[in-house]
Coordinates of C-alpha atoms and ligand atoms in Angstrom, one line a residue:
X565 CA 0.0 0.0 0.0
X566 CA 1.2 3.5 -0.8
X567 CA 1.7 5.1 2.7
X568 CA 1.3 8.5 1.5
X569 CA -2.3 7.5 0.1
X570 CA -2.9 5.6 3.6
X571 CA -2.2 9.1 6.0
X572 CA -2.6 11.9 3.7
X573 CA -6.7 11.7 4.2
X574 CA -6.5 11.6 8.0
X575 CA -4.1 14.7 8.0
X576 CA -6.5 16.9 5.3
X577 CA -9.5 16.1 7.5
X578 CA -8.5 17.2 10.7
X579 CA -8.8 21.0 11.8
X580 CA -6.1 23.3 11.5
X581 CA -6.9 26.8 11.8
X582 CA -5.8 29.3 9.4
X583 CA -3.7 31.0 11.4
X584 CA -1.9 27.9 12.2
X585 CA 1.7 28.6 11.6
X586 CA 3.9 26.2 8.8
X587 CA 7.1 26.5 8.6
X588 CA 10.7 24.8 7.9
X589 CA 13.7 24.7 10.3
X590 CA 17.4 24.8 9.7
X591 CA 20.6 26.1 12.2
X592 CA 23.4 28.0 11.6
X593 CA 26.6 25.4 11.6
X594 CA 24.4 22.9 9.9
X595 CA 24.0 24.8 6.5
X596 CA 26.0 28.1 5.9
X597 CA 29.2 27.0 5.8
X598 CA 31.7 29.9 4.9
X599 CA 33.3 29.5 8.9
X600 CA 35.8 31.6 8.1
X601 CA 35.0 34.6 6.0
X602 CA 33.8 37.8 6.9
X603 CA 35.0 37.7 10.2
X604 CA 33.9 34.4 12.0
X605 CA 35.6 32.8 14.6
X606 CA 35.5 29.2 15.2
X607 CA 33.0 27.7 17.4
X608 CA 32.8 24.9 19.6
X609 CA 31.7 22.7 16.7
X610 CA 34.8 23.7 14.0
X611 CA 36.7 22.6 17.0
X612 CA 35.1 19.3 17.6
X613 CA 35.1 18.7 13.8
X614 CA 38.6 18.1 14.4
X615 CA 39.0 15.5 17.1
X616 CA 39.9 12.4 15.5
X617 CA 36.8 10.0 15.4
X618 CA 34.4 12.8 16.8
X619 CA 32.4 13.0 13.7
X620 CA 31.1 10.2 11.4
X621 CA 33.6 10.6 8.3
X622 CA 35.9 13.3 9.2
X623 CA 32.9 15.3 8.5
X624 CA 32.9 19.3 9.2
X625 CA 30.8 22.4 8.8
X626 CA 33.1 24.2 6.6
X627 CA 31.1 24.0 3.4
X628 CA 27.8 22.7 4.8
X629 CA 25.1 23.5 2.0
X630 CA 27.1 26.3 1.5
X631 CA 24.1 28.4 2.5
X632 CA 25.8 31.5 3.2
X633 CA 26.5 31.9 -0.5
X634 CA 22.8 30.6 -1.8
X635 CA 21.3 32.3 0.4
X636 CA 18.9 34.0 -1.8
X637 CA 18.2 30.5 -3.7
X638 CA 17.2 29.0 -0.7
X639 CA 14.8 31.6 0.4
X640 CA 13.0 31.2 -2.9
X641 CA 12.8 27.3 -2.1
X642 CA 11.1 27.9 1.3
X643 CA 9.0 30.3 -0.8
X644 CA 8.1 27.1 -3.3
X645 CA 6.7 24.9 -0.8
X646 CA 3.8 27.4 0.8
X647 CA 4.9 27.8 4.2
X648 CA 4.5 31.0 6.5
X649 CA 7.8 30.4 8.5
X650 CA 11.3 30.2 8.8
X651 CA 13.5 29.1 11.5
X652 CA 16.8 29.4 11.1
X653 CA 19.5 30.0 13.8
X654 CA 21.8 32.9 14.3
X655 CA 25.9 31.7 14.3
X656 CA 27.5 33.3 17.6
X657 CA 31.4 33.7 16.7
X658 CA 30.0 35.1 12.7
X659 CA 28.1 38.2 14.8
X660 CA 30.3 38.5 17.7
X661 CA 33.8 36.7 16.7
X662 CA 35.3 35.7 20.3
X663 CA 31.9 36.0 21.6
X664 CA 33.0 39.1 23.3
X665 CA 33.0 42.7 22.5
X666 CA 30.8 44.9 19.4
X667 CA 28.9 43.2 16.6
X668 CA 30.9 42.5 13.7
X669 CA 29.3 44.4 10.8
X670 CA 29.5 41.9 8.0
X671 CA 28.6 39.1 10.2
X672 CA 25.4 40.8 11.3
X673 CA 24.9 42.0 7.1
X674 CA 24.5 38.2 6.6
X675 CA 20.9 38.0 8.9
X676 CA 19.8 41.6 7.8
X677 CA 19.7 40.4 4.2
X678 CA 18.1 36.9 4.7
X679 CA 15.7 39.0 7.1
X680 CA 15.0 41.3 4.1
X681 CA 15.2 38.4 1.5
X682 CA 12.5 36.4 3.3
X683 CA 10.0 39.4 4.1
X684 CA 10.3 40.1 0.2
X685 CA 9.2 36.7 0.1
X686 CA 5.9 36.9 2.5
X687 CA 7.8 34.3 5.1
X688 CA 8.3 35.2 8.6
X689 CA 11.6 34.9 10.1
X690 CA 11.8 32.8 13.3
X691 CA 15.2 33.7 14.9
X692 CA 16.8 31.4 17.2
X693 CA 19.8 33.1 18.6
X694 CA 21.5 29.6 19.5
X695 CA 21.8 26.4 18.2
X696 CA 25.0 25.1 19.5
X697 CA 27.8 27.2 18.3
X698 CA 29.2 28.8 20.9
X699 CA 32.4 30.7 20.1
X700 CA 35.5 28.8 20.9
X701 CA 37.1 31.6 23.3
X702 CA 34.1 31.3 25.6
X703 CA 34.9 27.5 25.5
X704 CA 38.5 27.9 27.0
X705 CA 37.3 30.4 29.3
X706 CA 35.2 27.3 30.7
X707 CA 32.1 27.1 28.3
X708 CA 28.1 26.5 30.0
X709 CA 30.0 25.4 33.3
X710 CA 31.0 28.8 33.7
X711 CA 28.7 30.9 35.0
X712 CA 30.0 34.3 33.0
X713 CA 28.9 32.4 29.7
X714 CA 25.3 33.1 30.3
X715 CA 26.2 37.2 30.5
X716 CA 28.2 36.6 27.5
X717 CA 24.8 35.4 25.7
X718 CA 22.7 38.1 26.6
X719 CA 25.1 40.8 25.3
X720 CA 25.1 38.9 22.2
X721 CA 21.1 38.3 21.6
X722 CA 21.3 42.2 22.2
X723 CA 23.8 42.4 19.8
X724 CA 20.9 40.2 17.4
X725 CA 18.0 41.9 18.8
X726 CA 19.3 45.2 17.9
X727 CA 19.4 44.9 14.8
X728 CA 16.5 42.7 13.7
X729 CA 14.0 43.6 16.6
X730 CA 12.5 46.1 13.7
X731 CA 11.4 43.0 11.4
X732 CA 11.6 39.5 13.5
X733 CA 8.7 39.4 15.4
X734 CA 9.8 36.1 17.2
X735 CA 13.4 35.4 19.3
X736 CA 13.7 31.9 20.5
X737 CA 17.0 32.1 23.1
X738 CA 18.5 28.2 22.5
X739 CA 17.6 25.3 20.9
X740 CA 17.5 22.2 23.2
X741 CA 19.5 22.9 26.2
X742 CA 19.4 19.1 27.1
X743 CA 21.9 18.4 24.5
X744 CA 23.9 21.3 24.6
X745 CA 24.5 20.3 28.7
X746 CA 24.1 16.4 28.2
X747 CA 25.2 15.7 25.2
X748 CA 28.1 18.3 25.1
X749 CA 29.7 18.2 29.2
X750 CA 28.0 15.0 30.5
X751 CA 28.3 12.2 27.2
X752 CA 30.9 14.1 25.6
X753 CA 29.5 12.8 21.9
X754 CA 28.8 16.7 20.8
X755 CA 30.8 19.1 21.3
X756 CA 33.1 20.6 23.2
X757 CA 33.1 16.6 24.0
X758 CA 33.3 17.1 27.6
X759 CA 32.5 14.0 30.5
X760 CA 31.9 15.7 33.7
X761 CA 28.9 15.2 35.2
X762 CA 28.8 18.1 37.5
X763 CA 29.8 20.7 34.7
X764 CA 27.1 19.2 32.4
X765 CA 24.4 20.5 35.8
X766 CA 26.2 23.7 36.0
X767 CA 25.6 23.7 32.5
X768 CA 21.6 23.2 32.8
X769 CA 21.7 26.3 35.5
X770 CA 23.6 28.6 33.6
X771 CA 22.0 27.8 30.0
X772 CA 18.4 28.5 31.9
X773 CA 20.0 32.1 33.2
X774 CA 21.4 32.9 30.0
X775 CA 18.1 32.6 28.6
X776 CA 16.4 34.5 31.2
X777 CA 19.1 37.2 30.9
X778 CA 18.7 37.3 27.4
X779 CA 14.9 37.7 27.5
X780 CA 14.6 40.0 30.0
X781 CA 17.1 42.3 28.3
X782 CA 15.8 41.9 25.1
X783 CA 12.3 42.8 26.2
X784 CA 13.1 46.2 28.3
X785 CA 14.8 47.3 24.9
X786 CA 12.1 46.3 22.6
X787 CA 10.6 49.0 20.7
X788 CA 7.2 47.1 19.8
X789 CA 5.5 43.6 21.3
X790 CA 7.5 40.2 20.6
X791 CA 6.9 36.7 20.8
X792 CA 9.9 35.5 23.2
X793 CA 10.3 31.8 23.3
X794 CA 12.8 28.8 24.0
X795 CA 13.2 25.5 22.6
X796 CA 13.4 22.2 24.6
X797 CA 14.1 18.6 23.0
X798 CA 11.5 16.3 24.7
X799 CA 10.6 13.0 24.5
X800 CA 8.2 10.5 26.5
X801 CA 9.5 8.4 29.7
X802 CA 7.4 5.6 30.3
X803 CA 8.8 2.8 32.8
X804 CA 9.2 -0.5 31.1
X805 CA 7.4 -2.2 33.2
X806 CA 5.4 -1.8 36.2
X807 CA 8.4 -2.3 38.7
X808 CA 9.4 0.1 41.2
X809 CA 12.6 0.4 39.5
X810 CA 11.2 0.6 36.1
X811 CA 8.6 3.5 37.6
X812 CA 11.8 5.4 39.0
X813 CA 13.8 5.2 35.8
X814 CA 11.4 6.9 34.1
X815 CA 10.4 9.4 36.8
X816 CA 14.8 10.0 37.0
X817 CA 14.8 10.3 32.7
X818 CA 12.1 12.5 32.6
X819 CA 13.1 14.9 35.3
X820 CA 16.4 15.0 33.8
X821 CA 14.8 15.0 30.4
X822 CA 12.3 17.6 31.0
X823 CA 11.4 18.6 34.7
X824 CA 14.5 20.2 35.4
X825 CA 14.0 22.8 32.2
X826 CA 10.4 23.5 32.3
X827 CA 10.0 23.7 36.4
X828 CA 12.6 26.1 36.8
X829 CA 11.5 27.9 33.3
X830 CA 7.7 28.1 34.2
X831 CA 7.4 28.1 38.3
X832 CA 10.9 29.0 39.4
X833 CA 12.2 25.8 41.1
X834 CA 14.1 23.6 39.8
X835 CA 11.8 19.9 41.1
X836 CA 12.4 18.4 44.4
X837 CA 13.2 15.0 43.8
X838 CA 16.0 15.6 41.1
X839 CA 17.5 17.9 43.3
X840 CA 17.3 15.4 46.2
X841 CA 19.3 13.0 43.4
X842 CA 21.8 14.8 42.7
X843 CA 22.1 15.3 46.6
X844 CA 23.1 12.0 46.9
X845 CA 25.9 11.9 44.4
X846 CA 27.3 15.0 46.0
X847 CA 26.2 17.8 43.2
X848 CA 24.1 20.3 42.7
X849 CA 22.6 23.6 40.7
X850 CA 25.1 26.4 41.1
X851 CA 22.0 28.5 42.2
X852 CA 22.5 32.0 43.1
X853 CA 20.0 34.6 45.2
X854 CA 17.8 35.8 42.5
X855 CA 18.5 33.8 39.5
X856 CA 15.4 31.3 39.6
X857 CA 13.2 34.7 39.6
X858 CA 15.3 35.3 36.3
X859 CA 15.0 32.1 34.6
X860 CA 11.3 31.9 35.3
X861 CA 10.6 35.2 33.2
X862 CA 7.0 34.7 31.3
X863 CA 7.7 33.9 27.7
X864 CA 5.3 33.4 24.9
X865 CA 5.8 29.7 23.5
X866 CA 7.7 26.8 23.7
X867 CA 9.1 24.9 21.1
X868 CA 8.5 21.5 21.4
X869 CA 11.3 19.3 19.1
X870 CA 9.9 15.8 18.9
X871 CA 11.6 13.0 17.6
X872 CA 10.9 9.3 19.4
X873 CA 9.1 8.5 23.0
X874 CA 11.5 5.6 24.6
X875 CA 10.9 3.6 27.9
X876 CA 12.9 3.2 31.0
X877 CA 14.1 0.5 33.0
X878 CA 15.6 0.4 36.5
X879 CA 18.3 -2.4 35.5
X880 CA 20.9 -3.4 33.4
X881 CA 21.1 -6.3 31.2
X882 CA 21.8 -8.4 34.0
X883 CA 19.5 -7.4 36.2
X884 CA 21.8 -4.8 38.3
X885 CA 19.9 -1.6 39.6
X886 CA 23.3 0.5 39.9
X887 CA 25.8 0.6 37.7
X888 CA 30.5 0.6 38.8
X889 CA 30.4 4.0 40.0
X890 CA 27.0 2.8 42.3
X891 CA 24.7 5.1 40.5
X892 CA 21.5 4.3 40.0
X893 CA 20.8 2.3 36.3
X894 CA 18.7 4.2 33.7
X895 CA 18.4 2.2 30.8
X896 CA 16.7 3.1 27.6
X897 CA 14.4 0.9 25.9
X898 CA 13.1 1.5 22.6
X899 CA 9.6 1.2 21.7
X900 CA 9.2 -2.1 19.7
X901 CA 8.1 -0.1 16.2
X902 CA 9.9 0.4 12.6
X903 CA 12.8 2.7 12.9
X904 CA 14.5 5.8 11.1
X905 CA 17.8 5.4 9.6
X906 CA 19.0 6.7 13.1
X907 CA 17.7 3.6 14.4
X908 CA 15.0 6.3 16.4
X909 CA 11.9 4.3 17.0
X910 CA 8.6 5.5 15.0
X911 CA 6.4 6.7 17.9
X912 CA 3.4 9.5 17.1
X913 CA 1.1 8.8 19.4
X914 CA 3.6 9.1 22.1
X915 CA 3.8 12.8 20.3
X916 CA 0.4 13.5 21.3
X917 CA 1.1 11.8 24.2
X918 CA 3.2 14.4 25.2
X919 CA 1.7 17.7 24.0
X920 CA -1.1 16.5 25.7
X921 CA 1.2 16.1 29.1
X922 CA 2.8 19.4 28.6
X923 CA -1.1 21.0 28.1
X924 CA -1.7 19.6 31.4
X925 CA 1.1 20.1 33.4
X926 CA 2.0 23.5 32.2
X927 CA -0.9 24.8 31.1
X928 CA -1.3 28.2 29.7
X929 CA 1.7 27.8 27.3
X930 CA 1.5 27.9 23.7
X931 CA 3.1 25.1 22.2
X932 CA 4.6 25.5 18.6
X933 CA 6.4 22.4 17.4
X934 CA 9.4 23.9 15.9
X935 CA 11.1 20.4 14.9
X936 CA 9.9 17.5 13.9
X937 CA 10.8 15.0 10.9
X938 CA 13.4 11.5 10.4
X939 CA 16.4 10.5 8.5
X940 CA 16.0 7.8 5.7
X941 CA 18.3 6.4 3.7
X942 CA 16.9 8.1 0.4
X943 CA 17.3 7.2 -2.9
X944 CA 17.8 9.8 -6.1
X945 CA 15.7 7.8 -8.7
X946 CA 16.9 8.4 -12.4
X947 CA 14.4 11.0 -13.3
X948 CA 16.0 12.7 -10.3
X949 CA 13.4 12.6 -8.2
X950 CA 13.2 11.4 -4.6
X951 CA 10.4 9.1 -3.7
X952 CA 10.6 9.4 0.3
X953 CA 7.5 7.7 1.1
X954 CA 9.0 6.7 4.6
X955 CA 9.4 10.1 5.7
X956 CA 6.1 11.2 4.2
X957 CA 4.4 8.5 5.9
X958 CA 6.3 9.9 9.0
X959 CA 5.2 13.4 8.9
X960 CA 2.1 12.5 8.3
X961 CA 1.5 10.6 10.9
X962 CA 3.0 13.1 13.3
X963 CA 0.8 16.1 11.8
X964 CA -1.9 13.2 13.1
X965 CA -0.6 13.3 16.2
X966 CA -0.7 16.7 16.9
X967 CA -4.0 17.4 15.7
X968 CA -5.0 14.3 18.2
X969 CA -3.2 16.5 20.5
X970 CA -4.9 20.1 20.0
X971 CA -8.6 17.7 19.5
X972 CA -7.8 16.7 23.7
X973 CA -7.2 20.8 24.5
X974 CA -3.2 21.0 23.7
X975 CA -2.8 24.7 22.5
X976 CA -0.2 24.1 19.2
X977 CA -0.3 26.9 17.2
X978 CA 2.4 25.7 14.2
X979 CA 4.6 23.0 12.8
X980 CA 8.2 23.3 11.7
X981 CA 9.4 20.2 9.6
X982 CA 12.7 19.7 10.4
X983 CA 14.4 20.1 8.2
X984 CA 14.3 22.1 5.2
X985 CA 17.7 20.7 3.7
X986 CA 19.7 17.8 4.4
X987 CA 22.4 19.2 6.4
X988 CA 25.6 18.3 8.8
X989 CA 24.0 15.8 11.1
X990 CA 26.4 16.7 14.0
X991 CA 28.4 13.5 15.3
X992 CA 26.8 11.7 12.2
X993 CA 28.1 14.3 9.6
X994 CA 26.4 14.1 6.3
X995 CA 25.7 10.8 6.7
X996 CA 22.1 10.8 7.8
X997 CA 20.1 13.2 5.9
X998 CA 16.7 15.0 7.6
X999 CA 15.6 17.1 4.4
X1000 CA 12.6 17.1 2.7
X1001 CA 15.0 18.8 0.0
X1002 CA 17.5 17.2 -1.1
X1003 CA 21.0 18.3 -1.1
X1004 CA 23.7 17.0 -3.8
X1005 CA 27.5 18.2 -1.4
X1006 CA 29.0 17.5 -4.9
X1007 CA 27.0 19.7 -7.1
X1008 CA 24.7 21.6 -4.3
X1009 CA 22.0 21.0 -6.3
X1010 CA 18.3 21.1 -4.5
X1011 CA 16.0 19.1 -5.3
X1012 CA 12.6 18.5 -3.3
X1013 CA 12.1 15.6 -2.4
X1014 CA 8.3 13.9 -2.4
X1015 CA 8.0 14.7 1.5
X1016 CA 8.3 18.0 0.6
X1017 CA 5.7 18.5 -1.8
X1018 CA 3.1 16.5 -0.2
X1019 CA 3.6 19.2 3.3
X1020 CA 3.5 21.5 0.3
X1021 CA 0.0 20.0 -1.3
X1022 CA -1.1 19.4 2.5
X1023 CA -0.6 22.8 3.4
X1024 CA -2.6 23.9 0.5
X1025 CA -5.1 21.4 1.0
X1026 CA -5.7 22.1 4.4
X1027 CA -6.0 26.3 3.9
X1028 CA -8.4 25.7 1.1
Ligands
FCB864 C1 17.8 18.0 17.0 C2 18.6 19.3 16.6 C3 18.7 19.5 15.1 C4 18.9 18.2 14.3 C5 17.8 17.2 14.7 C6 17.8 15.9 14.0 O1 18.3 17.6 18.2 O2 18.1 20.4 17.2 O3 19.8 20.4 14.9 O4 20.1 17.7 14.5 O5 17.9 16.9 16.1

C-alpha cells in the first residue's frame, strides 16, 4: 500500500486553523558553511570537527550547503513549498567573533539580508539566537560550566536583537539545552566533547539564566511587542514495566529529560526529587540569590522538538539496579516499532502523548512544534526525483498526532518540519540526511524531495 495514500486523508481532515503557523527549520553550523570569511571565529563545533573520530567521516561544517553563499536560492525554495515560517538559527562567533566585544558588521549583514530576502518573500523569520555554536574563546574560558557564559549570551542576543527587533517578530534564546549540557559536558558525543557530570548540571543552570538574561534584556529594549520563546528537546518516559525500579527510571529520565527545564522555566524551582538525586551523588545547581526569579521570566511559547518517545528500565542487562560507579541504572528501551535510519523508534502517538502532558502540566503555554521529521536512507531515482514515502508516511502521521493533541485541549499553534535541507547531522556528519529537500554536497543542487511536496499539497489542501 502506498503510505502516502494511507495518511494523507486523516491529515486533510482534521482542523487546523488558518492561522496555524507552517514553517521549515534549519541552524546555523548545519548549513552556511563559509566558517571563516567575513570575520567568523571558530565555534565549539569547528573545534570538535577536528578530534579524530568525533564526527562520522571526518565530516565538518566548513562548506555545509554552502548556504551563506545561496542564500537568496534558498529563500525562494522555502517560498516554493507554501509555508508561513522560517526558522533558522543565528551563528555566535560570525556576529560577535570571540563572543565578546561589538557586533561585527558583516557578520550581522548576513541576517539583515536573509531578514529582508525572506519578508520580500511573504515568510516570517523565526530567529533562534543559538543552536550550538558557541564561540571557541568562551569555550577555554570554561564554556556553559562557567557561569560568566550566560552574561556573554545576553550581550550577544542584544547584539541580534538590535538589529533585527525592527522586522523579526519572534526570538527563540536556545535550541535544546538538554543536549547542549548532556550531550556536550555529560556524554561528551557533541561538542566541546566534555565527560563531567557536575559541569554538564552547572551547564543546565547557567543555559536556563542565560536565557532569562537574554529575555529580559531583550524585552526592556524592545521598541514594539515580541513573541519571546525557548526551545526544549522532549521526548516520553514511560517505565518498562510496572516495577518500582522501572517507575523510578522513568520518573529520574524525565526529570532529567524535561522537569529540570520546564519547572525552573515556568514556576521558578528547579523539582524536588531531582534535586534530592543529585544530593546523593554530592552535586548540585550552582544557584544564586535571585536567578530562579530570572530564569522563570514569562515567555510566549515553547518549542516543542519531537523525535521518538523511549521507555525506561531500572536495571541493566543483568538485572543490576546501579551501575560501577554505584549510581542508580537508567536504561533506555526502545519502543518495539519500525525505525529511522538513526535507528529512532517510529512513535506518534507518544507525540500526542506528550503535547497532551505538557497542556496539562503546564498549562497556559503555547506550544509550537518547531522540529519534527526523520532520517531515511533516500534514494535519487533516475528521473532525479526522490520518492521518500518513509518520511512522508512519517510526517504524516505526526501532523496526526498533533491534531489528536490540539482535539484533547493541547494549544499548538504551528509545525516546523525539520528540516528544510539535508544538512551536517552533528556527530553523524552528512551521513544521515533529515531534508525534505535534497542536497547533492558535490553539485549543491536542490531538489525536493516527495516529502516536501506532499507538506506542500497538504498545506494547500488544508488552507483551502
Ligand atoms: C535536533 C537538533 C537538530 C537536528 C535534529 C535531527 O536535536 O536540534 O539540529 O540535528 O535533532
Amino acid at each position: 500500500m502506498n503510505p502516502t495514500a494511507r495518511f494523507a486523508p486523516s491529515v486533510a481532515e482534521v482542523d487546523f486553523p488558518p492561522a496555524f503557523t507552517w514553517g521549515v527549520a534549519t541552524s546555523s553550523y548545519q548549513i552556511e558553511g563559509a566558517v571563516a570569511e567575513d570575520g567568523r571565529t571558530p565555534s565549539i563545533w569547528d573545534t570538535f570537527c577536528r578530534v579524530p573520530g568525533a564526527v562520522a567521516n571526518g565530516d565538518n561544517g566548513d562548506v555545509a550547503c554552502d548556504h551563506y553563499h545561496r542564500m537568496p536560492e534558498d529563500v525562494a525554495l522555502i517560498k516554493s513549498l507554501g509555508v508561513d515560517a522560517y526558522r533558522f538559527s543565528v551563528a555566535w562567533p560570525r556576529v560577535q567573533p570571540g563572543g565578546r566585544g561589538p557586533a561585527n558588521p558583516a557578520g550581522l549583514a548576513f541576517y539583515d539580508r536573509m531578514v529582508d530576502e525572506l519578508l520580500t518573500a511573504g515568510i516570517d523569520p523565526w530567529v533562534t539566537l543559538y543552536h550550538w555554536d558557541l564561540p571557541q574563546e568562551l569555550e577555554d574560558a570554561g564554556g556553559w560550566p562557567a557561569r560568566d557564559t550566560a552574561y556573554r549570551f545576553a550581550d550577544y542576543s542584544m547584539l541580534v536583537f538590535d538589529k533585527l527587533q525592527d522586522r523579526v517578530d519572534t526570538f527563540s534564546t536556545l535550541n535544546e539545552p538538554w543536549c547542549s549540557a548532556w550531550l556536550g559536558y555529560q556524554v561528551g558525543v557533541h561538542a566541546p566533547g566534555r565527560r563531567d557530570h557536575d559541569a554538564a548540571i552547572s551547564a543546565v543552570h547557567h543555559l536556563l539564566l542565560g536565557h532569562g538574561l537574554a529575555t529580559q534584556a531583550m524585552r526592556a529594549a524592545e521598541t514594539r511587542p515580541h513573541t519571546y520563546g525557548i526551545t526544549l528537546n522532549m521526548g516520553t518516559a514511560d517505565p518498562a514495566s510496572d516495577s518500582a525500579a522501572d517507575r523510578d527510571a522513568a520518573r529520574r529520565a524525565d526529570g532529567m529529560g524535561t522537569r529540570i527545564y520546564l519547572d525552573p522555566l515556568r514556576y521558578g524551582r528547579y523539582p524536588a526529587d531531582i534535586v534530592a538525586d543529585l544530593a546523593q551523588r554530592g552535586s548540585a545547581f550552582p544557584v544564586q540569590d535571585g536567578d530562579l526569579e530570572i530564569i522563570s521570566t514569562p515567555f510566549e511559547v515553547l518549542g516543542v522538538n519531537f523525535y521518538f518517545g523511549q521507555n525506561f528500565a531500572g536495571t541493566d542487562e543483568q538485572g543490576r539496579t546501579h551501575d560501577e560507579n554505584g549510581e542508580p541504572v537508567v536504561r533506555s528501551i526502545l519502543p518495539d516499532t519500525p525505525r529511522t535510519a538513526m535507528d529512532w523508534p517510529i512513535t506518534p502517538e507518544r507525540f500526542t502523548q506528550l503535547l497532551v502532558r505538557l497542556h496539562r502540566d503546564y498549562p497556559g503555554l503555547p506550544l509550537v512544534i518547531t522540529e519534527n521529521g526523520a532520517a531515511f536512507a533516500d534514494e535519487v531515482a533516475a528521473d532525479g526525483t526522490v520518492r521518500d514515502d518513509d518520511r512522508t508516511e512519517y510526517l504524516a502521521t505526526h501532523l496526526a498526532a498533533v491534531a489528536d493533541a490540539r482535539a484533547q485541549g493541547a494549544d499548538v499553534r504551528g509545525y516546523f518540519a525539520w528540516s528544510l535541507l539535508d544538512n551536517f547531522e552533528w556527530a553523524y556528519g552528512y551521513a544521515k540526511r533529515f531534508g525534505i529537500v535534497h542536497v547533492d554536497y558535490d553539485t549543491q543542487q536542490r531538489t525536493p524531495k516527495q516529502s516536501a511536496l506532499w507538506l506542500r499539497d497538504t498545506i494547500a489542501r488544508i488552507r483551502s
